[in-house]
């Protein structure tokens, strides 16, 4: 039996889109075309990028559809963008939003 071809090289399959880099608080993370900013952050192991005003609790991606506003982030200098709705783009600069207590974004 012949060895199987990886899907990316099988005849008739288009090549996989190339990943690209974006910056999160000065750290380079990788994203793929079609990913939201929130999805790219979660894939990179970042689970929270802002804190609540009152108790400083970490917040990140929650509903993933733009309803809850837990995933607010600064994108290319524009504050309060919903990470779950913003498409990731090459060279994008993301900054965690800190409200209330100044805490670092939590990582896995």
Tab-separated table of C-alpha atoms in Angstrom:
chain	number	residue	atom	x	y	z
A	1	UNK	CA	0.000	0.000	0.000
A	2	UNK	CA	1.490	3.390	-0.965
A	3	UNK	CA	2.090	5.905	1.820
A	4	UNK	CA	-0.592	8.529	2.223
A	5	UNK	CA	0.088	12.052	1.025
A	6	UNK	CA	-0.305	14.824	3.550
A	7	UNK	CA	-3.478	16.794	2.721
A	8	UNK	CA	-1.486	19.931	1.955
A	9	UNK	CA	0.360	18.185	-0.902
A	10	UNK	CA	-2.436	15.995	-2.278
A	11	UNK	CA	-3.310	16.790	-5.905
A	12	UNK	CA	-6.271	19.142	-6.187
A	13	UNK	CA	-5.938	20.573	-2.683
A	14	UNK	CA	-5.024	24.247	-2.489
A	15	UNK	CA	-1.990	25.063	-0.346
A	16	UNK	CA	-2.634	25.922	3.284
A	17	UNK	CA	-2.586	29.679	3.890
A	18	UNK	CA	0.642	30.923	5.392
A	19	UNK	CA	0.548	32.012	9.033
A	20	UNK	CA	1.592	35.544	9.915
A	21	UNK	CA	2.783	37.395	12.995
A	22	UNK	CA	1.152	39.964	15.198
A	23	UNK	CA	2.262	41.584	18.427
A	24	UNK	CA	0.574	41.219	21.814
A	25	UNK	CA	2.056	43.468	24.527
A	26	UNK	CA	5.398	43.253	22.721
A	27	UNK	CA	5.288	39.460	22.364
A	28	UNK	CA	5.121	37.951	18.877
A	29	UNK	CA	2.278	35.505	18.333
A	30	UNK	CA	1.305	33.623	15.204
A	31	UNK	CA	-2.094	33.726	13.531
A	32	UNK	CA	-3.663	32.125	10.505
A	33	UNK	CA	-5.805	33.771	7.843
A	34	UNK	CA	-9.447	33.719	8.889
A	35	UNK	CA	-8.741	33.739	12.630
A	36	UNK	CA	-10.105	36.411	14.901
A	37	UNK	CA	-7.740	38.247	17.224
A	38	UNK	CA	-9.329	36.348	20.131
A	39	UNK	CA	-8.790	32.959	18.483
A	40	UNK	CA	-5.142	33.782	17.752
A	41	UNK	CA	-4.569	34.829	21.370
A	42	UNK	CA	-6.192	31.690	22.779
A	43	UNK	CA	-4.216	29.494	20.372
A	44	UNK	CA	-1.041	31.223	21.622
A	45	UNK	CA	-1.980	30.319	25.208
A	46	UNK	CA	-3.238	33.744	26.273
A	47	UNK	CA	-6.521	33.242	28.111
A	48	UNK	CA	-7.078	36.755	29.521
A	49	UNK	CA	-6.005	40.209	28.394
A	50	UNK	CA	-7.906	42.611	30.613
A	51	UNK	CA	-9.201	42.778	34.169
A	52	UNK	CA	-12.507	43.916	35.633
A	53	UNK	CA	-12.716	47.350	37.229
A	54	UNK	CA	-14.068	46.347	40.618
A	55	UNK	CA	-12.138	43.273	41.649
A	56	UNK	CA	-9.431	43.044	38.998
A	57	UNK	CA	-10.595	39.647	37.762
A	58	UNK	CA	-9.091	38.383	34.497
A	59	UNK	CA	-11.208	38.466	31.359
A	60	UNK	CA	-10.667	37.146	27.838
A	61	UNK	CA	-12.675	35.242	25.265
A	62	UNK	CA	-16.043	34.147	26.677
A	63	UNK	CA	-18.993	34.056	24.270
A	64	UNK	CA	-16.935	34.360	21.084
A	65	UNK	CA	-19.758	36.117	19.193
A	66	UNK	CA	-19.505	39.744	20.336
A	67	UNK	CA	-22.361	39.775	22.829
A	68	UNK	CA	-20.655	39.762	26.238
A	69	UNK	CA	-17.870	42.354	25.690
A	70	UNK	CA	-15.503	40.380	27.964
A	71	UNK	CA	-12.815	40.240	25.266
A	72	UNK	CA	-12.164	43.981	24.860
A	73	UNK	CA	-8.632	44.748	23.696
A	74	UNK	CA	-6.707	47.621	22.104
A	75	UNK	CA	-6.012	46.956	18.413
A	76	UNK	CA	-3.519	49.194	16.599
A	77	UNK	CA	-4.146	51.971	19.125
A	78	UNK	CA	-7.956	51.687	19.030
A	79	UNK	CA	-9.226	50.769	22.519
A	80	UNK	CA	-12.232	48.629	23.405
A	81	UNK	CA	-12.294	46.400	20.329
A	82	UNK	CA	-14.002	43.019	20.671
A	83	UNK	CA	-11.243	40.466	20.059
A	84	UNK	CA	-13.751	37.828	18.984
A	85	UNK	CA	-14.964	39.995	16.077
A	86	UNK	CA	-11.746	41.617	14.819
A	87	UNK	CA	-10.041	39.602	12.060
A	88	UNK	CA	-6.347	39.061	12.755
A	89	UNK	CA	-4.037	40.757	10.249
A	90	UNK	CA	-0.320	40.640	9.565
A	91	UNK	CA	1.622	43.121	11.699
A	92	UNK	CA	-1.336	43.995	13.911
A	93	UNK	CA	-0.423	45.459	17.325
A	94	UNK	CA	-2.525	44.250	20.260
A	95	UNK	CA	-2.388	45.662	23.779
A	96	UNK	CA	-4.019	44.201	26.850
A	97	UNK	CA	-6.580	46.411	28.536
A	98	UNK	CA	-6.097	46.935	32.223
A	99	UNK	CA	-8.831	48.472	34.288
A	100	UNK	CA	-8.974	48.708	38.039
A	101	UNK	CA	-5.970	46.909	39.438
A	102	UNK	CA	-3.000	46.717	37.123
A	103	UNK	CA	-2.485	42.993	36.513
A	104	UNK	CA	-0.624	41.123	33.835
A	105	UNK	CA	-2.559	39.125	31.256
A	106	UNK	CA	-2.867	35.545	32.453
A	107	UNK	CA	-1.339	32.754	30.391
A	108	UNK	CA	-1.776	29.014	30.567
